[in-house]
mmCIF file with all atom_site columns, C-alpha atoms in Angstrom:
data_model
loop_
_atom_site.group_PDB
_atom_site.id
_atom_site.type_symbol
_atom_site.label_atom_id
_atom_site.label_alt_id
_atom_site.label_comp_id
_atom_site.label_asym_id
_atom_site.label_entity_id
_atom_site.label_seq_id
_atom_site.pdbx_PDB_ins_code
_atom_site.Cartn_x
_atom_site.Cartn_y
_atom_site.Cartn_z
_atom_site.occupancy
_atom_site.B_iso_or_equiv
_atom_site.pdbx_formal_charge
_atom_site.auth_seq_id
_atom_site.auth_comp_id
_atom_site.auth_asym_id
_atom_site.auth_atom_id
_atom_site.pdbx_PDB_model_num
ATOM 1   C CA . MET A 1 1   ? -14.369 -17.282 -54.996 1.00 54.00 ? 28  MET A CA 1
ATOM 2   C CA . LYS A 1 2   ? -12.017 -20.324 -55.463 1.00 55.00 ? 29  LYS A CA 1
ATOM 3   C CA . LYS A 1 3   ? -9.284  -18.631 -53.466 1.00 52.00 ? 30  LYS A CA 1
ATOM 4   C CA . ILE A 1 4   ? -11.612 -17.919 -50.553 1.00 50.00 ? 31  ILE A CA 1
ATOM 5   C CA . ALA A 1 5   ? -12.895 -21.549 -50.547 1.00 46.00 ? 32  ALA A CA 1
ATOM 6   C CA . MET A 1 6   ? -9.271  -22.752 -50.622 1.00 47.00 ? 33  MET A CA 1
ATOM 7   C CA . VAL A 1 7   ? -8.189  -20.514 -47.631 1.00 41.00 ? 34  VAL A CA 1
ATOM 8   C CA . VAL A 1 8   ? -11.324 -21.613 -45.678 1.00 42.00 ? 35  VAL A CA 1
ATOM 9   C CA . ALA A 1 9   ? -10.522 -25.333 -46.438 1.00 44.00 ? 36  ALA A CA 1
ATOM 10  C CA . LEU A 1 10  ? -6.866  -24.829 -45.392 1.00 42.00 ? 37  LEU A CA 1
ATOM 11  C CA . PHE A 1 11  ? -7.877  -23.125 -42.185 1.00 43.00 ? 38  PHE A CA 1
ATOM 12  C CA . VAL A 1 12  ? -10.417 -25.792 -41.196 1.00 42.00 ? 39  VAL A CA 1
ATOM 13  C CA . SER A 1 13  ? -8.010  -28.605 -42.135 1.00 41.00 ? 40  SER A CA 1
ATOM 14  C CA . SER A 1 14  ? -5.161  -27.177 -40.154 1.00 39.00 ? 41  SER A CA 1
ATOM 15  C CA . ASN A 1 15  ? -7.418  -26.817 -37.090 1.00 42.00 ? 42  ASN A CA 1
ATOM 16  C CA . CYS A 1 16  ? -8.443  -30.364 -37.294 1.00 44.00 ? 43  CYS A CA 1
ATOM 17  C CA . PHE A 1 17  ? -4.848  -31.498 -36.978 1.00 46.00 ? 44  PHE A CA 1
ATOM 18  C CA . ALA A 1 18  ? -3.981  -29.085 -34.064 1.00 50.00 ? 45  ALA A CA 1
ATOM 19  C CA . SER A 1 19  ? -1.302  -30.465 -31.777 1.00 72.00 ? 46  SER A CA 1
ATOM 20  C CA . GLU A 1 20  ? -2.406  -32.153 -28.624 1.00 89.00 ? 47  GLU A CA 1
ATOM 21  C CA . THR A 1 21  ? -2.268  -30.437 -25.232 1.00 95.00 ? 48  THR A CA 1
ATOM 22  C CA . PRO A 1 22  ? 0.472   -31.334 -22.780 1.00 96.00 ? 49  PRO A CA 1
ATOM 23  C CA . LEU A 1 23  ? -2.088  -33.102 -20.666 1.00 96.00 ? 50  LEU A CA 1
ATOM 24  C CA . GLU A 1 24  ? -3.240  -35.172 -23.652 1.00 96.00 ? 51  GLU A CA 1
ATOM 25  C CA . GLU A 1 25  ? 0.341   -36.086 -24.484 1.00 97.00 ? 52  GLU A CA 1
ATOM 26  C CA . VAL A 1 26  ? 0.904   -37.263 -20.809 1.00 97.00 ? 53  VAL A CA 1
ATOM 27  C CA . GLN A 1 27  ? -2.351  -39.288 -21.030 1.00 97.00 ? 54  GLN A CA 1
ATOM 28  C CA . HIS A 1 28  ? -1.151  -40.992 -24.231 1.00 98.00 ? 55  HIS A CA 1
ATOM 29  C CA . TYR A 1 29  ? 2.214   -41.584 -22.677 1.00 98.00 ? 56  TYR A CA 1
ATOM 30  C CA . MET A 1 30  ? 0.598   -43.300 -19.660 1.00 98.00 ? 57  MET A CA 1
ATOM 31  C CA . SER A 1 31  ? -1.489  -45.316 -21.837 1.00 98.00 ? 58  SER A CA 1
ATOM 32  C CA . ALA A 1 32  ? 1.591   -46.718 -23.657 1.00 98.00 ? 59  ALA A CA 1
ATOM 33  C CA . TRP A 1 33  ? 2.977   -47.672 -20.148 1.00 98.00 ? 60  TRP A CA 1
ATOM 34  C CA . ASN A 1 34  ? -0.339  -49.433 -19.468 1.00 98.00 ? 61  ASN A CA 1
ATOM 35  C CA . GLN A 1 35  ? -0.164  -51.224 -22.719 1.00 98.00 ? 62  GLN A CA 1
ATOM 36  C CA . HIS A 1 36  ? 3.237   -52.528 -21.592 1.00 98.00 ? 63  HIS A CA 1
ATOM 37  C CA . ASN A 1 37  ? 4.968   -50.986 -24.529 1.00 98.00 ? 64  ASN A CA 1
ATOM 38  C CA . ALA A 1 38  ? 8.230   -49.417 -23.525 1.00 98.00 ? 65  ALA A CA 1
ATOM 39  C CA . HIS A 1 39  ? 9.178   -48.410 -27.081 1.00 97.00 ? 66  HIS A CA 1
ATOM 40  C CA . GLN A 1 40  ? 5.881   -46.691 -27.669 1.00 98.00 ? 67  GLN A CA 1
ATOM 41  C CA . ALA A 1 41  ? 6.156   -44.840 -24.360 1.00 98.00 ? 68  ALA A CA 1
ATOM 42  C CA . GLY A 1 42  ? 9.700   -43.813 -25.379 1.00 98.00 ? 69  GLY A CA 1
ATOM 43  C CA . THR A 1 43  ? 8.276   -42.032 -28.414 1.00 98.00 ? 70  THR A CA 1
ATOM 44  C CA . TYR A 1 44  ? 6.722   -39.502 -26.193 1.00 98.00 ? 71  TYR A CA 1
ATOM 45  C CA . LEU A 1 45  ? 10.140  -38.522 -24.833 1.00 98.00 ? 72  LEU A CA 1
ATOM 46  C CA . ALA A 1 46  ? 12.349  -35.739 -26.339 1.00 98.00 ? 73  ALA A CA 1
ATOM 47  C CA . LYS A 1 47  ? 15.769  -36.979 -27.450 1.00 98.00 ? 74  LYS A CA 1
ATOM 48  C CA . ASP A 1 48  ? 17.398  -34.912 -24.662 1.00 98.00 ? 75  ASP A CA 1
ATOM 49  C CA . VAL A 1 49  ? 14.781  -35.758 -22.003 1.00 98.00 ? 76  VAL A CA 1
ATOM 50  C CA . THR A 1 50  ? 15.858  -35.799 -18.336 1.00 98.00 ? 77  THR A CA 1
ATOM 51  C CA . TYR A 1 51  ? 14.057  -38.514 -16.481 1.00 98.00 ? 78  TYR A CA 1
ATOM 52  C CA . TYR A 1 52  ? 14.367  -38.532 -12.638 1.00 96.00 ? 79  TYR A CA 1
ATOM 53  C CA . ASP A 1 53  ? 12.978  -41.660 -10.850 1.00 90.00 ? 80  ASP A CA 1
ATOM 54  C CA . ALA A 1 54  ? 13.178  -42.019 -7.003  1.00 85.00 ? 81  ALA A CA 1
ATOM 55  C CA . ALA A 1 55  ? 14.106  -45.821 -7.468  1.00 76.00 ? 82  ALA A CA 1
ATOM 56  C CA . VAL A 1 56  ? 16.987  -44.972 -9.744  1.00 77.00 ? 83  VAL A CA 1
ATOM 57  C CA . GLY A 1 57  ? 18.277  -42.028 -7.638  1.00 82.00 ? 84  GLY A CA 1
ATOM 58  C CA . THR A 1 58  ? 20.082  -40.101 -10.287 1.00 92.00 ? 85  THR A CA 1
ATOM 59  C CA . PRO A 1 59  ? 18.659  -38.404 -13.411 1.00 96.00 ? 86  PRO A CA 1
ATOM 60  C CA . VAL A 1 60  ? 18.652  -40.546 -16.627 1.00 97.00 ? 87  VAL A CA 1
ATOM 61  C CA . LYS A 1 61  ? 19.498  -38.360 -19.666 1.00 97.00 ? 88  LYS A CA 1
ATOM 62  C CA . GLY A 1 62  ? 18.406  -39.078 -23.181 1.00 97.00 ? 89  GLY A CA 1
ATOM 63  C CA . ASN A 1 63  ? 15.449  -40.804 -24.850 1.00 96.00 ? 90  ASN A CA 1
ATOM 64  C CA . SER A 1 64  ? 16.960  -44.243 -25.297 1.00 97.00 ? 91  SER A CA 1
ATOM 65  C CA . ASP A 1 65  ? 18.529  -44.474 -21.755 1.00 96.00 ? 92  ASP A CA 1
ATOM 66  C CA . ALA A 1 66  ? 15.188  -43.460 -20.138 1.00 96.00 ? 93  ALA A CA 1
ATOM 67  C CA . GLU A 1 67  ? 13.296  -45.937 -22.329 1.00 97.00 ? 94  GLU A CA 1
ATOM 68  C CA . LYS A 1 68  ? 15.632  -48.767 -21.494 1.00 95.00 ? 95  LYS A CA 1
ATOM 69  C CA . ASN A 1 69  ? 16.766  -47.945 -17.854 1.00 92.00 ? 96  ASN A CA 1
ATOM 70  C CA . VAL A 1 70  ? 13.413  -46.761 -16.493 1.00 93.00 ? 97  VAL A CA 1
ATOM 71  C CA . ILE A 1 71  ? 10.417  -47.522 -18.574 1.00 95.00 ? 98  ILE A CA 1
ATOM 72  C CA . LYS A 1 72  ? 11.499  -50.950 -19.810 1.00 95.00 ? 99  LYS A CA 1
ATOM 73  C CA . ALA A 1 73  ? 12.919  -51.861 -16.380 1.00 93.00 ? 100 ALA A CA 1
ATOM 74  C CA . PHE A 1 74  ? 9.603   -51.263 -14.810 1.00 94.00 ? 101 PHE A CA 1
ATOM 75  C CA . ILE A 1 75  ? 7.561   -52.991 -17.560 1.00 97.00 ? 102 ILE A CA 1
ATOM 76  C CA . ASP A 1 76  ? 9.945   -55.992 -17.418 1.00 97.00 ? 103 ASP A CA 1
ATOM 77  C CA . GLY A 1 77  ? 9.722   -56.171 -13.667 1.00 96.00 ? 104 GLY A CA 1
ATOM 78  C CA . VAL A 1 78  ? 5.920   -55.742 -13.493 1.00 97.00 ? 105 VAL A CA 1
ATOM 79  C CA . PRO A 1 79  ? 4.621   -57.026 -16.768 1.00 97.00 ? 106 PRO A CA 1
ATOM 80  C CA . ASP A 1 80  ? 1.031   -56.469 -15.737 1.00 98.00 ? 107 ASP A CA 1
ATOM 81  C CA . LEU A 1 81  ? 1.626   -53.026 -14.378 1.00 97.00 ? 108 LEU A CA 1
ATOM 82  C CA . LYS A 1 82  ? -1.141  -50.450 -14.033 1.00 98.00 ? 109 LYS A CA 1
ATOM 83  C CA . TRP A 1 83  ? -0.255  -46.722 -13.732 1.00 97.00 ? 110 TRP A CA 1
ATOM 84  C CA . GLN A 1 84  ? -3.288  -44.639 -12.854 1.00 98.00 ? 111 GLN A CA 1
ATOM 85  C CA . MET A 1 85  ? -3.712  -40.934 -12.422 1.00 97.00 ? 112 MET A CA 1
ATOM 86  C CA . VAL A 1 86  ? -5.452  -40.152 -9.125  1.00 96.00 ? 113 VAL A CA 1
ATOM 87  C CA . GLY A 1 87  ? -7.730  -37.141 -8.935  1.00 91.00 ? 114 GLY A CA 1
ATOM 88  C CA . LYS A 1 88  ? -7.257  -34.193 -11.189 1.00 96.00 ? 115 LYS A CA 1
ATOM 89  C CA . PRO A 1 89  ? -3.932  -33.236 -12.588 1.00 97.00 ? 116 PRO A CA 1
ATOM 90  C CA . VAL A 1 90  ? -2.552  -29.766 -12.078 1.00 97.00 ? 117 VAL A CA 1
ATOM 91  C CA . TYR A 1 91  ? -1.328  -28.158 -15.288 1.00 93.00 ? 118 TYR A CA 1
ATOM 92  C CA . ASN A 1 92  ? -0.288  -24.784 -16.759 1.00 91.00 ? 119 ASN A CA 1
ATOM 93  C CA . HIS A 1 93  ? 0.956   -24.424 -20.319 1.00 90.00 ? 120 HIS A CA 1
ATOM 94  C CA . ASP A 1 94  ? 3.725   -26.954 -20.620 1.00 96.00 ? 121 ASP A CA 1
ATOM 95  C CA . ILE A 1 95  ? 3.748   -28.529 -17.089 1.00 97.00 ? 122 ILE A CA 1
ATOM 96  C CA . VAL A 1 96  ? 1.603   -31.368 -15.848 1.00 98.00 ? 123 VAL A CA 1
ATOM 97  C CA . ALA A 1 97  ? 1.747   -32.506 -12.244 1.00 98.00 ? 124 ALA A CA 1
ATOM 98  C CA . PHE A 1 98  ? -0.394  -35.308 -10.807 1.00 98.00 ? 125 PHE A CA 1
ATOM 99  C CA . GLU A 1 99  ? -0.670  -37.960 -8.164  1.00 98.00 ? 126 GLU A CA 1
ATOM 100 C CA . TRP A 1 100 ? -0.761  -41.591 -9.170  1.00 98.00 ? 127 TRP A CA 1
ATOM 101 C CA . VAL A 1 101 ? -1.009  -45.191 -8.106  1.00 97.00 ? 128 VAL A CA 1
ATOM 102 C CA . PHE A 1 102 ? 1.270   -47.878 -9.593  1.00 97.00 ? 129 PHE A CA 1
ATOM 103 C CA . SER A 1 103 ? 0.353   -51.464 -9.089  1.00 97.00 ? 130 SER A CA 1
ATOM 104 C CA . GLY A 1 104 ? 0.989   -54.951 -10.436 1.00 97.00 ? 131 GLY A CA 1
ATOM 105 C CA . ILE A 1 105 ? 2.775   -58.298 -9.699  1.00 97.00 ? 132 ILE A CA 1
ATOM 106 C CA . ASN A 1 106 ? 6.598   -58.386 -9.667  1.00 97.00 ? 133 ASN A CA 1
ATOM 107 C CA . SER A 1 107 ? 6.778   -61.417 -12.008 1.00 97.00 ? 134 SER A CA 1
ATOM 108 C CA . GLY A 1 108 ? 9.867   -60.375 -13.961 1.00 96.00 ? 135 GLY A CA 1
ATOM 109 C CA . GLU A 1 109 ? 13.474  -59.498 -13.169 1.00 93.00 ? 136 GLU A CA 1
ATOM 110 C CA . TRP A 1 110 ? 13.857  -56.075 -11.658 1.00 85.00 ? 137 TRP A CA 1
ATOM 111 C CA . ALA A 1 111 ? 17.194  -54.280 -11.258 1.00 80.00 ? 138 ALA A CA 1
ATOM 112 C CA . GLY A 1 112 ? 19.100  -57.498 -11.434 1.00 85.00 ? 139 GLY A CA 1
ATOM 113 C CA . SER A 1 113 ? 16.930  -59.252 -8.840  1.00 88.00 ? 140 SER A CA 1
ATOM 114 C CA . PRO A 1 114 ? 14.807  -62.254 -9.630  1.00 93.00 ? 141 PRO A CA 1
ATOM 115 C CA . ALA A 1 115 ? 10.929  -61.929 -9.581  1.00 96.00 ? 142 ALA A CA 1
ATOM 116 C CA . THR A 1 116 ? 9.356   -62.217 -6.166  1.00 95.00 ? 143 THR A CA 1
ATOM 117 C CA . ASN A 1 117 ? 5.870   -62.852 -7.675  1.00 97.00 ? 144 ASN A CA 1
ATOM 118 C CA . LYS A 1 118 ? 4.463   -60.487 -4.970  1.00 95.00 ? 145 LYS A CA 1
ATOM 119 C CA . PRO A 1 119 ? 2.001   -57.799 -5.587  1.00 97.00 ? 146 PRO A CA 1
ATOM 120 C CA . ILE A 1 120 ? 3.160   -54.250 -5.420  1.00 95.00 ? 147 ILE A CA 1
ATOM 121 C CA . LYS A 1 121 ? 1.168   -51.044 -4.935  1.00 96.00 ? 148 LYS A CA 1
ATOM 122 C CA . PHE A 1 122 ? 2.579   -47.564 -4.223  1.00 95.00 ? 149 PHE A CA 1
ATOM 123 C CA . HIS A 1 123 ? 1.618   -43.976 -4.592  1.00 96.00 ? 150 HIS A CA 1
ATOM 124 C CA . GLY A 1 124 ? 3.644   -41.142 -6.052  1.00 97.00 ? 151 GLY A CA 1
ATOM 125 C CA . VAL A 1 125 ? 3.673   -37.852 -7.833  1.00 98.00 ? 152 VAL A CA 1
ATOM 126 C CA . SER A 1 126 ? 4.876   -37.020 -11.322 1.00 98.00 ? 153 SER A CA 1
ATOM 127 C CA . TYR A 1 127 ? 6.048   -33.669 -12.591 1.00 98.00 ? 154 TYR A CA 1
ATOM 128 C CA . ILE A 1 128 ? 6.255   -33.543 -16.403 1.00 98.00 ? 155 ILE A CA 1
ATOM 129 C CA . LYS A 1 129 ? 7.382   -30.820 -18.797 1.00 98.00 ? 156 LYS A CA 1
ATOM 130 C CA . VAL A 1 130 ? 6.154   -31.037 -22.312 1.00 98.00 ? 157 VAL A CA 1
ATOM 131 C CA . LYS A 1 131 ? 7.593   -28.919 -25.176 1.00 97.00 ? 158 LYS A CA 1
ATOM 132 C CA . GLU A 1 132 ? 6.539   -29.155 -28.786 1.00 95.00 ? 159 GLU A CA 1
ATOM 133 C CA . GLY A 1 133 ? 4.661   -32.424 -28.130 1.00 95.00 ? 160 GLY A CA 1
ATOM 134 C CA . LYS A 1 134 ? 7.503   -34.270 -26.393 1.00 98.00 ? 161 LYS A CA 1
ATOM 135 C CA . ILE A 1 135 ? 8.295   -34.850 -22.694 1.00 98.00 ? 162 ILE A CA 1
ATOM 136 C CA . THR A 1 136 ? 11.482  -32.930 -21.824 1.00 98.00 ? 163 THR A CA 1
ATOM 137 C CA . TYR A 1 137 ? 11.545  -33.595 -18.155 1.00 98.00 ? 164 TYR A CA 1
ATOM 138 C CA . GLN A 1 138 ? 9.892   -36.177 -15.958 1.00 98.00 ? 165 GLN A CA 1
ATOM 139 C CA . GLY A 1 139 ? 10.367  -36.411 -12.222 1.00 97.00 ? 166 GLY A CA 1
ATOM 140 C CA . ASP A 1 140 ? 8.738   -39.331 -10.402 1.00 97.00 ? 167 ASP A CA 1
ATOM 141 C CA . TYR A 1 141 ? 8.653   -38.964 -6.557  1.00 96.00 ? 168 TYR A CA 1
ATOM 142 C CA . TYR A 1 142 ? 7.644   -41.763 -4.192  1.00 94.00 ? 169 TYR A CA 1
ATOM 143 C CA . ASP A 1 143 ? 8.744   -43.753 -1.185  1.00 91.00 ? 170 ASP A CA 1
ATOM 144 C CA . SER A 1 144 ? 11.248  -46.193 -2.888  1.00 86.00 ? 171 SER A CA 1
ATOM 145 C CA . LYS A 1 145 ? 11.922  -47.841 0.456   1.00 87.00 ? 172 LYS A CA 1
ATOM 146 C CA . LYS A 1 146 ? 8.272   -48.828 0.687   1.00 88.00 ? 173 LYS A CA 1
ATOM 147 C CA . LEU A 1 147 ? 8.609   -50.335 -2.853  1.00 87.00 ? 174 LEU A CA 1
ATOM 148 C CA . ASP A 1 148 ? 11.788  -52.198 -1.658  1.00 86.00 ? 175 ASP A CA 1
ATOM 149 C CA . GLU A 1 149 ? 9.864   -53.585 1.253   1.00 90.00 ? 176 GLU A CA 1
ATOM 150 C CA . GLN A 1 150 ? 7.078   -54.905 -0.925  1.00 90.00 ? 177 GLN A CA 1
ATOM 151 C CA . LEU A 1 151 ? 9.672   -56.651 -3.207  1.00 86.00 ? 178 LEU A CA 1
ATOM 152 C CA . LYS A 1 152 ? 11.219  -58.589 -0.267  1.00 86.00 ? 179 LYS A CA 1
#
């Protein structure tokens, strides 16, 4: 009887701590961005992540480079940033794709340029692969020329 109770308790407790879905991981990752915490956002990236951002132009490889050269660069440039998912995401197993809106005031240095203190707002799409609870690929696609125009 004790063995049955232990097996049941183990089964129930292991289900309580089931890993999150890829969509939930992405939502937590976006929340870290919206809390303006580059390091926390970086914890959702796999060590060997590939991060492609239209503004950077070439893929950034590795967790620390993606955190520093993409996430922190955006947060430093737009300290009040808001990254919002628009509509329903499309997802299947380990892939999450969604449309988004990014907005805020460019009140910090961005890519070596001084702050413009101008508002920015642009739309884009992200394609994210999640494996074993970590983002292994992120591709952000948007009109970076429109963003450049808003920063002038």
